[in-house]
PDB file of C-alpha atoms and ligand atoms in Angstrom:
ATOM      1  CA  UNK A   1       6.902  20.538   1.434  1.00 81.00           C
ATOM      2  CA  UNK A   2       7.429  16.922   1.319  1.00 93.00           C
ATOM      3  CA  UNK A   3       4.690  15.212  -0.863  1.00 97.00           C
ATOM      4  CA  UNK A   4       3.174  11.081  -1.314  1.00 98.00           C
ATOM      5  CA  UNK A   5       1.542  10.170  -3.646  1.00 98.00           C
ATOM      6  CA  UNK A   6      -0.348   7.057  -5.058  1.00 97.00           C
ATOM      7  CA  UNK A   7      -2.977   6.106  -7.214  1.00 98.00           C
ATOM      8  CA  UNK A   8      -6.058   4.883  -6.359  1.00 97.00           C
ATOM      9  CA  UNK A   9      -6.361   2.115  -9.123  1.00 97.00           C
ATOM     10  CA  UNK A  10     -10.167   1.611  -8.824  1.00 97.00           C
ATOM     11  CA  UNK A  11     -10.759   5.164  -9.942  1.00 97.00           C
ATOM     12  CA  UNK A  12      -8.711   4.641 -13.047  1.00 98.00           C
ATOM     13  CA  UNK A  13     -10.329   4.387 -16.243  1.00 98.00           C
ATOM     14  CA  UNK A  14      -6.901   3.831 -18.219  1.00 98.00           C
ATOM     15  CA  UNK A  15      -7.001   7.158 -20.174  1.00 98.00           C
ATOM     16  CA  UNK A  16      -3.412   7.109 -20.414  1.00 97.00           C
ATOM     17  CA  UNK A  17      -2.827  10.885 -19.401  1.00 98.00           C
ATOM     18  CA  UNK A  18      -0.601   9.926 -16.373  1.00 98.00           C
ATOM     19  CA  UNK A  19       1.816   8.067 -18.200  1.00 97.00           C
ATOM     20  CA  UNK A  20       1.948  10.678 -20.823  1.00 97.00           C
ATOM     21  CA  UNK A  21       3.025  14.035 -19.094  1.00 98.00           C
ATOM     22  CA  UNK A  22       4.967  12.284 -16.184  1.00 98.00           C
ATOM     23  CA  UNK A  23       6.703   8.797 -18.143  1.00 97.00           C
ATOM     24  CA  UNK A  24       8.878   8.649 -14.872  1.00 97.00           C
ATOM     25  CA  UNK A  25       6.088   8.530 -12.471  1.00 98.00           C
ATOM     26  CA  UNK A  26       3.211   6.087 -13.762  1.00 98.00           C
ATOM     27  CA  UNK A  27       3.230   3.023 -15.582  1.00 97.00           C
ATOM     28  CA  UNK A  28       0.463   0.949 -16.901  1.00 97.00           C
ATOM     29  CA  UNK A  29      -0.338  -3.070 -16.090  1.00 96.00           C
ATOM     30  CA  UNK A  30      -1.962  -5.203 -19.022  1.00 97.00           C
ATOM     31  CA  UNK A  31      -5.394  -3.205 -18.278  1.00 97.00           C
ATOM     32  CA  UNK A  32      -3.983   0.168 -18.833  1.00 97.00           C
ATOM     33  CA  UNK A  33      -4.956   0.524 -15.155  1.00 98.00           C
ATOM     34  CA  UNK A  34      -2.028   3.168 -13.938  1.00 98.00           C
ATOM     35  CA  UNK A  35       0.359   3.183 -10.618  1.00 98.00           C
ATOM     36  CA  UNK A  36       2.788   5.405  -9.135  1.00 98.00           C
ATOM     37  CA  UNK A  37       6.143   3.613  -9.935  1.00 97.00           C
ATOM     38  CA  UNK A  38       8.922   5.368  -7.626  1.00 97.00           C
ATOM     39  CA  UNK A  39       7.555   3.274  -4.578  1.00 97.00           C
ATOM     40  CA  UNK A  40       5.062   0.511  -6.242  1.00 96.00           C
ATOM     41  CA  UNK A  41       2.243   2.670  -5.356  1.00 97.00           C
ATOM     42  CA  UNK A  42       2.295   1.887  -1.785  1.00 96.00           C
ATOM     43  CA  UNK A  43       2.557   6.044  -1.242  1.00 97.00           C
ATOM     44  CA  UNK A  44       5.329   5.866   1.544  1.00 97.00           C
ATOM     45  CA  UNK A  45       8.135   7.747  -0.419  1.00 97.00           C
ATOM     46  CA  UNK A  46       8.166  10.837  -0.279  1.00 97.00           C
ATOM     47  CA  UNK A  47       8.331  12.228  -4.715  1.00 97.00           C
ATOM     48  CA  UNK A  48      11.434  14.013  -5.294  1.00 96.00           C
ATOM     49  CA  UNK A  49      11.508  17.440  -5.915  1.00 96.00           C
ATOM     50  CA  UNK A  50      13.131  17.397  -9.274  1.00 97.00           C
ATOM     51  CA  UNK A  51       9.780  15.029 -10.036  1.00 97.00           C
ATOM     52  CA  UNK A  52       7.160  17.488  -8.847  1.00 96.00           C
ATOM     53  CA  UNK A  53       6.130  19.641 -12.367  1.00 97.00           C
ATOM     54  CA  UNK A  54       5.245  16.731 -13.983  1.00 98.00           C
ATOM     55  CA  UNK A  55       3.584  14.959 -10.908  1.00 98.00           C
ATOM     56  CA  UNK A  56       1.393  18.373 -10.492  1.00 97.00           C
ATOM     57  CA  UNK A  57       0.754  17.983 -14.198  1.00 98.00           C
ATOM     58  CA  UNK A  58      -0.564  14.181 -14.033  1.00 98.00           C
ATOM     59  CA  UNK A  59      -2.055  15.350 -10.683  1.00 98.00           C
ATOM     60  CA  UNK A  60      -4.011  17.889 -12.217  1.00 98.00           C
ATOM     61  CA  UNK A  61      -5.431  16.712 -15.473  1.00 98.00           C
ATOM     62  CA  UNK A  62      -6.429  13.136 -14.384  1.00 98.00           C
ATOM     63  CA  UNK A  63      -9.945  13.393 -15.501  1.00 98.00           C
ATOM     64  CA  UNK A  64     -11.104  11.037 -12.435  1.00 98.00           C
ATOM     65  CA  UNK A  65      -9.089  11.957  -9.594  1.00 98.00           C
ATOM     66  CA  UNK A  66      -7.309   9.123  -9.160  1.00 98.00           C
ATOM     67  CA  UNK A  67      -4.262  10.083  -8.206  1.00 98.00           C
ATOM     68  CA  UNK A  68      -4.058  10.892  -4.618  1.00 97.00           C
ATOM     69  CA  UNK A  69      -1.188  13.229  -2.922  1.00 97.00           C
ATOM     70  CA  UNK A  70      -0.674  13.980   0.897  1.00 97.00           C
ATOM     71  CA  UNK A  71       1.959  15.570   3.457  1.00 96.00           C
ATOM     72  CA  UNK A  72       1.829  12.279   5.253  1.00 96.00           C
ATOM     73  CA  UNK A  73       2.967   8.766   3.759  1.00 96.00           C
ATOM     74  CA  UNK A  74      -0.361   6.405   2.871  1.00 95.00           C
ATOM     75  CA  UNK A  75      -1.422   3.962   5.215  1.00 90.00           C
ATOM     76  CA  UNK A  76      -1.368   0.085   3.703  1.00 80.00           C
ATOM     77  CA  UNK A  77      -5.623  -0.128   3.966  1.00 73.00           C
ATOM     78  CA  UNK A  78      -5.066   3.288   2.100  1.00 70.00           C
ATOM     79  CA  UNK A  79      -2.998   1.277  -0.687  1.00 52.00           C
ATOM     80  CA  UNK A  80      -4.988  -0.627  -3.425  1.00 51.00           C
ATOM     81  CA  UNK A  81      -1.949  -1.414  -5.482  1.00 50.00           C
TER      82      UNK A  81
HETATM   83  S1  SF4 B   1      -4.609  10.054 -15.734  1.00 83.86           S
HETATM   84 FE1  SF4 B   1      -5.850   9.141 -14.083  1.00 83.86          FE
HETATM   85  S2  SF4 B   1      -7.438   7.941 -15.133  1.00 83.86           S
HETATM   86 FE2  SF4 B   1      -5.817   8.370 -16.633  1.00 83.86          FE
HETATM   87  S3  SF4 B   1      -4.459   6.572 -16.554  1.00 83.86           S
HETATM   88 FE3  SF4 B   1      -3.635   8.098 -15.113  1.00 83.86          FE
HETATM   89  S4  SF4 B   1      -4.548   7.609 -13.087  1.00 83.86           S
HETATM   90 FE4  SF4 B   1      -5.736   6.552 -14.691  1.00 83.86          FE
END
């Protein structure tokens, strides 16, 4: 299954997790605010498959739900990068 993903940087509260458990997939601005690196959080490539246990790891423990997925790239008004 071919997955996006983004996050959704007002929901971030800059715990950190993301970063943490998938260092390839999120990095932090001066804020600690997080976003999805492989495609500058614009959610329009799809994550590689060799990427996906750690993405489902971020995906899972981010205690706000900030990082989105879906089987369908983002639209732009979706991307608040
Ligand atoms: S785990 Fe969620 S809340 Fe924490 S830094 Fe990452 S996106 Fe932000």
């Amino acid at each position: 299954m071919v997955l996006y993903a983004k996050v959704n940087r007002p929901e971030c509260i800059a715990c950190g997790l993301c970063q943490m458990l998938a260092p390839k997939l999120f990095e932090y601005d001066q804020d600690g605010i997080a976003s999805y690196t492989p495609d500058q959080n614009t959610g329009t490539e799809p994550l590689s498959p060799a990427d996906l246990i750690d993405f489902k790891l971020a995906y899972t423990r981010c205690p706000t739900g900030a990082i989105k997925r879906s089987d369908k790239p983002f639209a732009p008004e979706d991307t608040k990068a």
